[in-house]
Short mmCIF file of C-alpha atoms in Angstrom, two decimals:
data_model
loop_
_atom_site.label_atom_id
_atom_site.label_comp_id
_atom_site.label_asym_id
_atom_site.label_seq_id
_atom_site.Cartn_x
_atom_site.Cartn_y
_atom_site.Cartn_z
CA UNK V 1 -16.17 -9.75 82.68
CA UNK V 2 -18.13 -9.12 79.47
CA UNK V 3 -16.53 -5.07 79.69
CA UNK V 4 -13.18 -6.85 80.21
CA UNK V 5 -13.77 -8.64 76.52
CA UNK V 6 -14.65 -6.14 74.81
CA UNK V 7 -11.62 -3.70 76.19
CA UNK V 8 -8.94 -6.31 75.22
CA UNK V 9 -10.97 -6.82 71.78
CA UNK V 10 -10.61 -3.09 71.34
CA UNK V 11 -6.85 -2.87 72.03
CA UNK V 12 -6.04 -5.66 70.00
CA UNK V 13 -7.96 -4.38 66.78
CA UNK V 14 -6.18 -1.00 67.06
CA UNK V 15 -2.63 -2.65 67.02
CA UNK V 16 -3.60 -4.86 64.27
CA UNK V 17 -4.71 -1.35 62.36
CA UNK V 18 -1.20 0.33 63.30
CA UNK V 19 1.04 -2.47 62.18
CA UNK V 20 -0.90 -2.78 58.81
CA UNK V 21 0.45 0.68 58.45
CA UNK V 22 3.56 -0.40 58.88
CA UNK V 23 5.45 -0.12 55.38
CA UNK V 24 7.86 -3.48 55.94
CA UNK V 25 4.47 -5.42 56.74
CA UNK V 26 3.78 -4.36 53.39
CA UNK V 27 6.56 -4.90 51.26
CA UNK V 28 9.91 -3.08 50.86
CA UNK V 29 9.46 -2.81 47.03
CA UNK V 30 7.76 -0.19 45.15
CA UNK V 31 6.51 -0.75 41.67
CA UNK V 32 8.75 0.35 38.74
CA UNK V 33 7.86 3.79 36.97
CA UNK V 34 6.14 2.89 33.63
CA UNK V 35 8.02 4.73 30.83
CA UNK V 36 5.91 6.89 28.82
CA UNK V 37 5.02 5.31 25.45
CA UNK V 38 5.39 7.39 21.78
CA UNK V 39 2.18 7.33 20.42
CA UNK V 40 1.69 7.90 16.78
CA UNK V 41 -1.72 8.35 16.08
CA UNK V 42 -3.39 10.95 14.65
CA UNK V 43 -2.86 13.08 11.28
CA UNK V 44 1.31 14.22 9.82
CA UNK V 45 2.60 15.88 7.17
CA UNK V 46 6.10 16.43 5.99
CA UNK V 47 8.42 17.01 2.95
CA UNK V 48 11.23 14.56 1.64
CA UNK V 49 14.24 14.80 -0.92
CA UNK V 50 16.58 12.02 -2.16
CA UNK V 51 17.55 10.37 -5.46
CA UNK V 52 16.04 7.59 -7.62
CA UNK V 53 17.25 5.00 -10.75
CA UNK V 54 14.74 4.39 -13.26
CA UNK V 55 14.84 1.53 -15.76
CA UNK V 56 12.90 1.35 -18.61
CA UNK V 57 11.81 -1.21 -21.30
CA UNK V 58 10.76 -0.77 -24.66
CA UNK V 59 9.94 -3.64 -26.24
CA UNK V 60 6.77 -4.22 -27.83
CA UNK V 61 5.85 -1.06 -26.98
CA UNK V 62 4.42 -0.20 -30.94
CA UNK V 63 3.29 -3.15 -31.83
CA UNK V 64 -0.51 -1.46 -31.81
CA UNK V 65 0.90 0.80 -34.39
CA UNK V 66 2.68 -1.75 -36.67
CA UNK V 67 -1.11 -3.64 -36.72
CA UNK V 68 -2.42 -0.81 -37.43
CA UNK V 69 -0.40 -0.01 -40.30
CA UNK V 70 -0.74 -3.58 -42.13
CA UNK V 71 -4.22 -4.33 -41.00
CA UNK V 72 -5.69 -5.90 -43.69
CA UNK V 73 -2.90 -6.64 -46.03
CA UNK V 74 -1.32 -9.42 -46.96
CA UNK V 75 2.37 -8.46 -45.56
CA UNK V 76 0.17 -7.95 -42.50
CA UNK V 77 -1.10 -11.57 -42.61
CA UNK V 78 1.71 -13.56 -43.98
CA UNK V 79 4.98 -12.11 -42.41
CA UNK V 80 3.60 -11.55 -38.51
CA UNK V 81 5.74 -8.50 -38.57
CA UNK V 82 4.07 -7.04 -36.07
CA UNK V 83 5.31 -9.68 -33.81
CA UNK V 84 9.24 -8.96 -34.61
CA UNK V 85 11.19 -8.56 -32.21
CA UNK V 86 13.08 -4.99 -33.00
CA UNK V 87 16.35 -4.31 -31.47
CA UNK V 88 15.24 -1.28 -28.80
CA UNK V 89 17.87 -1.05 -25.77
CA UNK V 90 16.59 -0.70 -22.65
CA UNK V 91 17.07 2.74 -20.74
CA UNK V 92 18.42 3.23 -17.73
CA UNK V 93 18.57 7.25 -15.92
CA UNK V 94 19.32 8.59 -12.93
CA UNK V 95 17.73 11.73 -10.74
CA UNK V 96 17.22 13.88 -7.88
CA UNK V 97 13.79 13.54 -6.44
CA UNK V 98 11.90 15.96 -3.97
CA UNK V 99 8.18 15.98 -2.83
CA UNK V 100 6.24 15.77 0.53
CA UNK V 101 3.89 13.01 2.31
CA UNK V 102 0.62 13.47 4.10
CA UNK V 103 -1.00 10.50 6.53
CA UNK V 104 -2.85 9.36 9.36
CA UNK V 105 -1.87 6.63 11.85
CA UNK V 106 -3.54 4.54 14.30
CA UNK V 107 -1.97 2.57 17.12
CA UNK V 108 -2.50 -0.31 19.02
CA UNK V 109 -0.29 -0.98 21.71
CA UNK V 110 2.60 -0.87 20.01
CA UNK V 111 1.22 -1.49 16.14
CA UNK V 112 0.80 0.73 13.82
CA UNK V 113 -1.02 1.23 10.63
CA UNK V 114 -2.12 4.03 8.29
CA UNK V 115 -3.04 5.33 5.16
CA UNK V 116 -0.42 7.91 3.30
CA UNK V 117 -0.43 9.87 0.10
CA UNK V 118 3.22 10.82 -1.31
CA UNK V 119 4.39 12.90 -3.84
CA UNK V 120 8.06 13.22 -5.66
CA UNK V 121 8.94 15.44 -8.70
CA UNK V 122 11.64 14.12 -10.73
CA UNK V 123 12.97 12.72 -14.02
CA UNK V 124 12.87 9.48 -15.46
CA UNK V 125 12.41 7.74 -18.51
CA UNK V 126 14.33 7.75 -21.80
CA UNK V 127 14.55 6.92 -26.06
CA UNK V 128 14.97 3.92 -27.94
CA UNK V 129 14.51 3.18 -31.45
CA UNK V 130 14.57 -0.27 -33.62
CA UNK V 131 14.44 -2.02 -37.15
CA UNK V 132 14.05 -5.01 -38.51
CA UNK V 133 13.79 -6.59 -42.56
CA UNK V 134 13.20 -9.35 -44.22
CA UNK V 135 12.70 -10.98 -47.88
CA UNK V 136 10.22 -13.36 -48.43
CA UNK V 137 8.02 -14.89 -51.42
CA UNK V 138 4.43 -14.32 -50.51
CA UNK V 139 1.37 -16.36 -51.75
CA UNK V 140 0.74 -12.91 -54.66
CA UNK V 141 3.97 -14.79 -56.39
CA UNK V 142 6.01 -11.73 -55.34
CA UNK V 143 9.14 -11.13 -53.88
CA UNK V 144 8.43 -8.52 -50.59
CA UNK V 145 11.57 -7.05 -48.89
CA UNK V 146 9.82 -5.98 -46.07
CA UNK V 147 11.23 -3.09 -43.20
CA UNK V 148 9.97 -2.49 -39.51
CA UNK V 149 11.12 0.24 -37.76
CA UNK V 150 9.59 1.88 -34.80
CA UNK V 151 10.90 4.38 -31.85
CA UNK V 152 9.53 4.98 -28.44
CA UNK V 153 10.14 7.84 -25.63
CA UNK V 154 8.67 8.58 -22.23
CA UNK V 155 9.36 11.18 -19.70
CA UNK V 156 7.95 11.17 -16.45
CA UNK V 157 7.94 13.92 -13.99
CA UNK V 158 5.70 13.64 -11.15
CA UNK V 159 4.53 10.46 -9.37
CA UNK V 160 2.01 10.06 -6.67
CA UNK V 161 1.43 6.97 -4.86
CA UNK V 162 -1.71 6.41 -2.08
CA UNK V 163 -0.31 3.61 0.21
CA UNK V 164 -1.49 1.53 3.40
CA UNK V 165 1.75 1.16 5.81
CA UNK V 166 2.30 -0.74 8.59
CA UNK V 167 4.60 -0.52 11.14
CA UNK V 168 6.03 -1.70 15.17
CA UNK V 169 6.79 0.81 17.40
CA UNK V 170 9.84 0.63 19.44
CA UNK V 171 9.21 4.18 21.35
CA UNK V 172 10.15 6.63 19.56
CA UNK V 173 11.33 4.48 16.82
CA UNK V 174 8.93 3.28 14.21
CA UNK V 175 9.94 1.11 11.15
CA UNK V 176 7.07 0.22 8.76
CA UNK V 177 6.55 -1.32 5.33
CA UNK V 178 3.97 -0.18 2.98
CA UNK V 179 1.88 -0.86 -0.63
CA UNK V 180 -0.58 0.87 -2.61
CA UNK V 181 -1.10 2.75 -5.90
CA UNK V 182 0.97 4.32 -8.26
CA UNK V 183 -0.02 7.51 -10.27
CA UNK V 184 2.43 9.35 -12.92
CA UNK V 185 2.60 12.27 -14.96
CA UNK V 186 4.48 11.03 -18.69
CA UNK V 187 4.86 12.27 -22.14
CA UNK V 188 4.93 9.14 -24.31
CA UNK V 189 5.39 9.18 -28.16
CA UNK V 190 5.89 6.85 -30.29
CA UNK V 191 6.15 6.30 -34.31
CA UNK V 192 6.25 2.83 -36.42
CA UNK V 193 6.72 2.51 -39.94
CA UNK V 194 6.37 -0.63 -42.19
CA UNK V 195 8.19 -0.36 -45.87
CA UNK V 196 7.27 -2.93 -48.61
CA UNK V 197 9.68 -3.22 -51.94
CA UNK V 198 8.25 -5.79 -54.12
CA UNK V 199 9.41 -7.67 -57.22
CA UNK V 200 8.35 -10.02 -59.34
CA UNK V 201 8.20 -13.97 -58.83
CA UNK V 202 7.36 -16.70 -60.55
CA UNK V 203 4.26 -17.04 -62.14
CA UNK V 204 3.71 -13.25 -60.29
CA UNK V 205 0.94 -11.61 -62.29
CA UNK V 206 1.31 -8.19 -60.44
CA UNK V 207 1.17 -5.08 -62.72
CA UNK V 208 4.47 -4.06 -63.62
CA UNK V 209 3.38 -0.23 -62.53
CA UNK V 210 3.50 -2.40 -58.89
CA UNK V 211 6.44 -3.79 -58.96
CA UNK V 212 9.94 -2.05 -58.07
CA UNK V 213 8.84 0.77 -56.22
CA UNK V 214 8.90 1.15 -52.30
CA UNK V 215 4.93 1.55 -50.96
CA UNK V 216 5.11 2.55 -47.26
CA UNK V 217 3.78 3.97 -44.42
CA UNK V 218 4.14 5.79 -41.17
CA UNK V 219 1.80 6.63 -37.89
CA UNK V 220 3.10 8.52 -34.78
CA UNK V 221 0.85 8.55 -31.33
CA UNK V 222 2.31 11.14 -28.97
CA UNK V 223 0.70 11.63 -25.75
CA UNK V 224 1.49 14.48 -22.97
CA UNK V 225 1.06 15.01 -19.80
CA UNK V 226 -0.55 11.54 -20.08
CA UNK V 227 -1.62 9.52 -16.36
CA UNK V 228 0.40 6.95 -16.04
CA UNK V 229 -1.09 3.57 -13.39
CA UNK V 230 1.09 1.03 -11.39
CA UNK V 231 1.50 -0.11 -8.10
CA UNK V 232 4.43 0.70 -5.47
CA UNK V 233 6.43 -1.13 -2.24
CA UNK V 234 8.51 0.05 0.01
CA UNK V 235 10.17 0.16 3.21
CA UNK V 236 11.01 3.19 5.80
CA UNK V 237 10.99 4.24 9.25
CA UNK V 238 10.10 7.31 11.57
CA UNK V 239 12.03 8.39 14.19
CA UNK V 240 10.37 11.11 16.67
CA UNK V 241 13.28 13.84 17.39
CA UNK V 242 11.07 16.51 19.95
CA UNK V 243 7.48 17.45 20.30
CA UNK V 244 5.34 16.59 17.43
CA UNK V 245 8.89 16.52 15.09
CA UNK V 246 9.83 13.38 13.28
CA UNK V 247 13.14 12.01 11.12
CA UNK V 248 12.20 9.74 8.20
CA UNK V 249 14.04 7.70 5.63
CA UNK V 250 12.62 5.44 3.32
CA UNK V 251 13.31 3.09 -0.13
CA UNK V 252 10.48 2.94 -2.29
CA UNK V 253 9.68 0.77 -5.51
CA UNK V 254 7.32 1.90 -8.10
CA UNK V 255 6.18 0.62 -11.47
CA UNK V 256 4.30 1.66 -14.23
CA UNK V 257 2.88 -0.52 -16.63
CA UNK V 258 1.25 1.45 -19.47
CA UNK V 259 2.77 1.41 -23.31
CA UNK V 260 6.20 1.40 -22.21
CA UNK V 261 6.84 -0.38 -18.93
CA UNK V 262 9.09 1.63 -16.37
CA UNK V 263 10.59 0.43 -13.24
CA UNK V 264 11.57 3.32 -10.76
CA UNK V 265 13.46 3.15 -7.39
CA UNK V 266 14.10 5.59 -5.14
CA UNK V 267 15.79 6.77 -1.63
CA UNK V 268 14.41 9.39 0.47
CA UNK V 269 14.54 11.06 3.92
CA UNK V 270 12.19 13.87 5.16
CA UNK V 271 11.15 15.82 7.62
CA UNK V 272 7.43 15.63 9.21
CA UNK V 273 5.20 16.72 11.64
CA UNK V 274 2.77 14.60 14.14
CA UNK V 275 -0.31 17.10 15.16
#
């Protein structure tokens, strides 16, 4: 009896075995083929073109100059010239811009972030002038017909910016935003000159060698090749084309704020590389 058991036990494991092997006893579906997943980490380069607008504003931009010229004087004190508003136009240019962009990325999943330094030559910038008088009586009993005139240019042709992006990666399509430093490359000069007429007033007790003759002066700052700071924005995407190749276009917002405060946008595309 007991080598009757264990026969039938035998038989009935081995059929168990064989239908397991069965592949409708264990399921009719397969799993799905995952699709391979772009990834864009590591190190790119790459070189862009495009064309950029550039406003710029000049106000105020010699007002260091005017103080300087009437610093301790009494048109200085008592006519706050260097506060006048002068009638400088704001600038606006256009350009063609070309450069190239160097990185590093680092996925997760499908997030992406990196660090990027970009270059563009180009030019931007422009020249506006102003003047301003007025007559007043002054506490030396005088009559002062006083003139403020001032100009300002800037020229910049090469900017730089060092930017953290991130970005969402939809395959091989990855859009991204971005912010960081600003570096230019300007020539900036500038003049201001203040011009004084005086005449007598009552009770005025001013030499009359001092009286009816202009007494004026000028100072000019011109700086070249000067670095330029400010801060950029922006918005782009990649778009992987075969191997290691990649598409790019991209808007990007830069501004400067140094003597004369210029605004500068521009629209790109490039080509890069993924090693």
């Amino acid at each position: 009896m007991r080598s009757f058991l264990i026969a039938v036990a035998a038989l009935c494991f081995g059929q168990a075995a064989q239908a397991a092997d069965l592949p409708f006893l264990r399921g009719s579906f397969q799993d799905e083929p995952v699709a391979p997943r772009r990834m864009w980490d590591g190190f790119y380069i790459g070189a862009q073109a495009g064309y950029g607008s550039g406003d710029t504003k000049f106000g105020g931009s010699n007002s260091d100059l005017t103080s300087s010229i009437v610093a301790n004087t009494l048109v200085g004190s008592e006519t706050g010239v260097t506060s006048w508003p002068l009638s400088f136009s704001n600038q606006s240019g256009h350009s063609e811009v070309y450069g190239g962009f160097a990185g590093y990325n680092s996925q997760w999943d499908d997030i992406v972030i990196g660090l990027e330094m970009s270059y563009v030559h180009g030019k931007f910038g422009g020249t506006s002038s102003g003047e301003m008088a007025r007559y007043s009586l002054l506490s030396d009993n005088n009559y002062h017909s006083v003139t403020s005139r001032a100009s300002s240019s800037i020229a910049i042709s090469d900017m730089g910016t060092f930017r953290a992006r991130a970005g969402y990666a939809f395959g091989n399509f990855l859009p991204y935003a971005f912010g960081g430093l600003a570096l230019g490359q300007a020539d900036i000069v500038r003049t201001a000159f203040v011009g004084d007429f005086v005449t007598a007033g009552p009770g005025s007790t001013t030499p009359a060698s001092l009286l009816g003759r202009q007494l004026s002066r000028s100072l000019e700052d011109g700086k070249y090749s000067h670095l330029i700071y400010g801060y950029t924005a922006g918005l782009g995407f990649d778009m992987a084309i075969v191997g290691g190749l990649f598409l790019r276009g991209e808007w990007e917002y830069v501004r400067f704020t140094s003597q004369v405060d210029t605004s500068i946008n521009t629209v790109r595309a490039g080509l890069g590389y993924k090693f």
